mmCIF file of C-alpha atoms in Angstrom:
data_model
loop_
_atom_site.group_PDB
_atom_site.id
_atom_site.type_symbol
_atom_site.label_atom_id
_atom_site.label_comp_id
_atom_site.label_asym_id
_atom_site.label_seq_id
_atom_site.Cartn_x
_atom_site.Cartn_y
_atom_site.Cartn_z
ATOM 1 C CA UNK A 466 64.396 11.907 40.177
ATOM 2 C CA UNK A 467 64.218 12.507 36.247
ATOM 3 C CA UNK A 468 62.157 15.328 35.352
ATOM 4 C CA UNK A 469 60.341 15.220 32.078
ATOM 5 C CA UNK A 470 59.849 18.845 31.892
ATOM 6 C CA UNK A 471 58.631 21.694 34.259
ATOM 7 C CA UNK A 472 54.913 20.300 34.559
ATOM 8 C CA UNK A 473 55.437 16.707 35.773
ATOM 9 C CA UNK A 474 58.671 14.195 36.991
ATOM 10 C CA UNK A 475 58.852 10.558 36.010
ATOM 11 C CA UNK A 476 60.699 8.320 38.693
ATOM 12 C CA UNK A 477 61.597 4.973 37.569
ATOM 13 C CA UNK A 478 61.331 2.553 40.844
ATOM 14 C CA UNK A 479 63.695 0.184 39.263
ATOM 15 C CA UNK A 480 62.121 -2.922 40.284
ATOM 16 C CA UNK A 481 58.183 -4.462 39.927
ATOM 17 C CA UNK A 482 55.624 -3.840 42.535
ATOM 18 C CA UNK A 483 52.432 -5.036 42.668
ATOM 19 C CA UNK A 484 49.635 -2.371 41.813
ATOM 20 C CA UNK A 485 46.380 -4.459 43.437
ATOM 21 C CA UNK A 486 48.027 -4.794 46.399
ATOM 22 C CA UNK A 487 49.037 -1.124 46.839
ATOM 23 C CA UNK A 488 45.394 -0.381 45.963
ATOM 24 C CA UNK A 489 44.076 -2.854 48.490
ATOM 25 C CA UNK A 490 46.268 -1.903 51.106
ATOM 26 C CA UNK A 491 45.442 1.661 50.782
ATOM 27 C CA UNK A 492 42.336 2.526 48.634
ATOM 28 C CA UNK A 493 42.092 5.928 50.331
ATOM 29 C CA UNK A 494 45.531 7.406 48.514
ATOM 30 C CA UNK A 495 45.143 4.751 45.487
ATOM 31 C CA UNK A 496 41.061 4.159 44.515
ATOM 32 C CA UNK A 497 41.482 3.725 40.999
ATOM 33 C CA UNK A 498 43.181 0.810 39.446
ATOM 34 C CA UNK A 499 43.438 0.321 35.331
ATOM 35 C CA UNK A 500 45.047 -2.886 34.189
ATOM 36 C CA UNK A 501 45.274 -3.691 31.026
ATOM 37 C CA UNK A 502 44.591 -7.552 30.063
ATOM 38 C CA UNK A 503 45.552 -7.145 26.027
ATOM 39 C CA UNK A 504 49.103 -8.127 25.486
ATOM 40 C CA UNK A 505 51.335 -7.303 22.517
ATOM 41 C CA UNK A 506 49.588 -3.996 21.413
ATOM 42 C CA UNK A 507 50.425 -0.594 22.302
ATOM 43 C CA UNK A 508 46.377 -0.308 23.843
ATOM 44 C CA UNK A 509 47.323 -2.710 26.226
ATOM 45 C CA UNK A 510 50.566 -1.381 27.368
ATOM 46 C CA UNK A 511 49.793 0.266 30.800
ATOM 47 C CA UNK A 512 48.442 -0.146 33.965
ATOM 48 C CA UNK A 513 47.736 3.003 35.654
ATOM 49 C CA UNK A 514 47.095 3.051 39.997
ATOM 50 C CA UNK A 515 45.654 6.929 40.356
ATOM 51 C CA UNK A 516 47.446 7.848 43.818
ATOM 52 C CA UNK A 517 45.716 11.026 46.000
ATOM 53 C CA UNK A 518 42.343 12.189 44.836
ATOM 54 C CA UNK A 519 41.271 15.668 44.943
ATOM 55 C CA UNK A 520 38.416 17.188 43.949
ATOM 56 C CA UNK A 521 35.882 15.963 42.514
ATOM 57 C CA UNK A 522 32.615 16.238 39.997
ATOM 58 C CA UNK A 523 29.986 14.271 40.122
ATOM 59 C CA UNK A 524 26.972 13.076 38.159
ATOM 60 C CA UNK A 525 24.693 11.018 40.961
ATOM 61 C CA UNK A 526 22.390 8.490 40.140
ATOM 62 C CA UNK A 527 18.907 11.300 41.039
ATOM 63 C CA UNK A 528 20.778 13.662 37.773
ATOM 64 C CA UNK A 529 22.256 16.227 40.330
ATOM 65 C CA UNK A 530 26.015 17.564 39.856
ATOM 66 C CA UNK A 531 28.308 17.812 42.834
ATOM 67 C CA UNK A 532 31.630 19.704 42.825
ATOM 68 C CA UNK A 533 33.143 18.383 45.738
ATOM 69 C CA UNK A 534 30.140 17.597 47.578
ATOM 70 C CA UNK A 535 28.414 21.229 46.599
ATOM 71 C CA UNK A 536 25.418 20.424 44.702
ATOM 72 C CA UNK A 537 26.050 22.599 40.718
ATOM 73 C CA UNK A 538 22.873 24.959 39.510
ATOM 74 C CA UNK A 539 24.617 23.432 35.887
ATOM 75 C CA UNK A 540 23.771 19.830 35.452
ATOM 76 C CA UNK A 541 25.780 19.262 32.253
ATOM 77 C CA UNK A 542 28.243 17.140 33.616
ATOM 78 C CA UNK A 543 30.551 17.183 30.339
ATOM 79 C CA UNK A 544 30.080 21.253 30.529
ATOM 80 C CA UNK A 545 31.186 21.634 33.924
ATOM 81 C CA UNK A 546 34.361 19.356 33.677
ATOM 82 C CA UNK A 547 35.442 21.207 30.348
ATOM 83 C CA UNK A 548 34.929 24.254 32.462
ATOM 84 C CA UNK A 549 37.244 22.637 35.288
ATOM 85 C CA UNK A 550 39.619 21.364 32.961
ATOM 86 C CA UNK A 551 39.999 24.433 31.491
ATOM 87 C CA UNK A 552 40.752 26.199 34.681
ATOM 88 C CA UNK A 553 43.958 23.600 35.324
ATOM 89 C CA UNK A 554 44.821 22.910 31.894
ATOM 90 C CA UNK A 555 48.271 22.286 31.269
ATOM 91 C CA UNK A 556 50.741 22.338 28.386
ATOM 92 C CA UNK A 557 51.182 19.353 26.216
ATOM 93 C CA UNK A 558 54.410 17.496 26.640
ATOM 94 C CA UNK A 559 54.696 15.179 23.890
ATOM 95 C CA UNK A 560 55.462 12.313 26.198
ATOM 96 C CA UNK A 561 54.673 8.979 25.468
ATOM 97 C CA UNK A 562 53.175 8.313 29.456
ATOM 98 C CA UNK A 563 49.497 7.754 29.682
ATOM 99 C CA UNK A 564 49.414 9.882 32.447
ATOM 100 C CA UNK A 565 51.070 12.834 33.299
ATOM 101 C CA UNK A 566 48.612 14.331 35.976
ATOM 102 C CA UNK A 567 44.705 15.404 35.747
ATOM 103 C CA UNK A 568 41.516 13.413 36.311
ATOM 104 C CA UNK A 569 40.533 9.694 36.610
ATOM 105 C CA UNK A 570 37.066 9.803 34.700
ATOM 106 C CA UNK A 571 33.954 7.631 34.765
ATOM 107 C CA UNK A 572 31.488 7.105 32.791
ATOM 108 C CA UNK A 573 28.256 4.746 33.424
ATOM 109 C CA UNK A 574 26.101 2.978 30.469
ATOM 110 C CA UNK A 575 23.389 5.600 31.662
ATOM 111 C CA UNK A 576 25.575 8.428 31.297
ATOM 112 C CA UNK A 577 24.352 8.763 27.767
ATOM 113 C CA UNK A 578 21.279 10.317 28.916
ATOM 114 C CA UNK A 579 23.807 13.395 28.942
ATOM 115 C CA UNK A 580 25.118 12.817 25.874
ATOM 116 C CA UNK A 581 22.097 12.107 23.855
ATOM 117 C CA UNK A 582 18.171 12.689 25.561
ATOM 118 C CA UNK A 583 16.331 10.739 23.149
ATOM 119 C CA UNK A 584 17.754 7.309 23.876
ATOM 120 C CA UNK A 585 16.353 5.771 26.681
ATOM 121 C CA UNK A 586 18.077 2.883 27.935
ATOM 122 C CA UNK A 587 16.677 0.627 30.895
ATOM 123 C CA UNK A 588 18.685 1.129 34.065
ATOM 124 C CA UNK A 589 21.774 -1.537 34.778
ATOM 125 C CA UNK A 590 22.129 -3.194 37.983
ATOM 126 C CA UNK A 591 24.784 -0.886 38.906
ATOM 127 C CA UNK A 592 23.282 2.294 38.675
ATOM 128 C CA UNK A 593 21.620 1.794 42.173
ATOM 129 C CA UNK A 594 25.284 2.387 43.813
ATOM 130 C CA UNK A 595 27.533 3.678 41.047
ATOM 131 C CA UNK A 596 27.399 7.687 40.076
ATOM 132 C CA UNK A 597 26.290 8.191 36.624
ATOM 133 C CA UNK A 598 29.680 10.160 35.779
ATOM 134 C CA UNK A 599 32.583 10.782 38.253
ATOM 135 C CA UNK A 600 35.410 12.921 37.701
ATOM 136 C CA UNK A 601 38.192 12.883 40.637
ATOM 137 C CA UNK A 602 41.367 15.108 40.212
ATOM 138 C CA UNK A 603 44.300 13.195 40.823
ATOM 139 C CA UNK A 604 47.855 14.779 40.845
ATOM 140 C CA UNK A 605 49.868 11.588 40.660
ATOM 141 C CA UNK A 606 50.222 7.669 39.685
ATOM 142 C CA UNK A 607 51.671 4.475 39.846
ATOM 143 C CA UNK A 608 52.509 3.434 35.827
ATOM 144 C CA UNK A 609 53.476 0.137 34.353
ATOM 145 C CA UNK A 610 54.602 -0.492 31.743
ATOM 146 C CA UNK A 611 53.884 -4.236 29.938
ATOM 147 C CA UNK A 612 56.665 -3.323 27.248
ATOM 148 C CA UNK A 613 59.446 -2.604 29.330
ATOM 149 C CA UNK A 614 58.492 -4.260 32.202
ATOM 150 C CA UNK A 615 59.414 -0.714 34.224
ATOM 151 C CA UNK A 616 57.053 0.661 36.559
ATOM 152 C CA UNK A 617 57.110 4.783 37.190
ATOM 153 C CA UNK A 618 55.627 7.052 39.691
ATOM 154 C CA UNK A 619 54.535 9.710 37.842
ATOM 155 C CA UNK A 620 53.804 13.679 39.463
ATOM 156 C CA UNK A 621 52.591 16.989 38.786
ATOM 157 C CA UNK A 622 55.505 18.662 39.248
ATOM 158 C CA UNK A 623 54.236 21.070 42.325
ATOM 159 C CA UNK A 624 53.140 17.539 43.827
ATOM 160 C CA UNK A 625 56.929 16.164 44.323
ATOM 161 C CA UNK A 626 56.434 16.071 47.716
ATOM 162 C CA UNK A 627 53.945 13.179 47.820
ATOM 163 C CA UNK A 628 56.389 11.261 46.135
ATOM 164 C CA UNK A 629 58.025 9.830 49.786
ATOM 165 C CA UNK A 630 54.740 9.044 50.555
ATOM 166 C CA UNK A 631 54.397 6.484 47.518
ATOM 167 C CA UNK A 632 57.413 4.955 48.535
ATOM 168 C CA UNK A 633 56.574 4.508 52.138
ATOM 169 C CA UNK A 634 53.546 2.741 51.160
ATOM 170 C CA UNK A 635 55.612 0.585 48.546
ATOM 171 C CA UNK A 636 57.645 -0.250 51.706
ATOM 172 C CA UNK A 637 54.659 -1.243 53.716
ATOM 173 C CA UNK A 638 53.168 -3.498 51.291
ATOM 174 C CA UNK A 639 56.333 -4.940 50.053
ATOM 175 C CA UNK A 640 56.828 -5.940 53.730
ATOM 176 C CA UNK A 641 53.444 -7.536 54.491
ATOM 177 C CA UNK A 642 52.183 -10.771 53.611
ATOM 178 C CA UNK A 643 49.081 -11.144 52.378
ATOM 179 C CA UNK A 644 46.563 -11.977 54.448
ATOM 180 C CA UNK A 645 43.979 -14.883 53.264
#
């Protein structure tokens, strides 16, 4: 286990696992996949597989906020996760990593409603089932890197524990076939 600093540790697997199949084989611990598809530029450099939500905030597609299923009196979405992050904010590190603990964040085309009132933009198909914002607290992550070729798990430091559960499920999947 290398640790980075005090907030987070950085474990380098030492070999490649696949991320989509970690996320379809458990989308409970791992619901949030980012791979990158540009190659050769440092924007493009890392996939990220969020591993063991938490809380969560919540912008649903009626305009009400939700902390963790609690409906908000605030519904400023952007004012209540500034509020949240500022609550769990930790110090900088200087790393290069992408991710070094905190939230997985999304934000729909009619999210900027929020942002700015007087544009009014005609609903997208997927506002019917997606939340207009989502913010999901999420202590730790699977990290590749396209440069190196090195994938990471990546922890909040008071989360090291859940890091035997990441490999157990990189056991399981690396031992199943895929099923067609």
């Amino acid at each position: 286990m290398t640790n980075v600093n005090d907030s987070f540790i950085v474990r380098d697997l030492g070999f490649a696992i696949d991320l989509l199949r970690i996320h379809a084989a458990f989308p409970a611990r791992y619901p949030f996949l980012l791979e990158s598809v540009a190659r050769g530029a440092d924007a493009g450099r890392w996939d990220i597989l969020f591993a063991f939500p938490g809380q969560s905030l919540t912008l649903d597609t009626d305009g009400h906020l939700n902390r963790d299923g609690l409906r908000c009196t605030d519904t400023d979405f952007l004012n209540e996760l500034d509020a949240w992050q500022t609550e769990e904010s930790c110090a900088e590190t200087g790393s290069e990593l992408p991710f070094r603990g905190g939230w997985f964040v999304f934000l729909a085309y009619e999210f900027v409603a929020q942002i700015e009132p007087r544009v009014k933009l005609p609903n997208s198909p997927a506002s019917a089932v997606l939340p207009r914002a989502l913010a999901v607290r999420v202590p730790a992550a699977f990290v590749f890197d396209h440069q190196t070729g090195r994938v990471l798990a990546v922890l909040e430091a008071e989360y090291a524990h859940l890091l035997e559960a990441m490999r157990a499920d990189i056991a399981a999947v690396m031992v199943t076939p895929w099923r067609l």
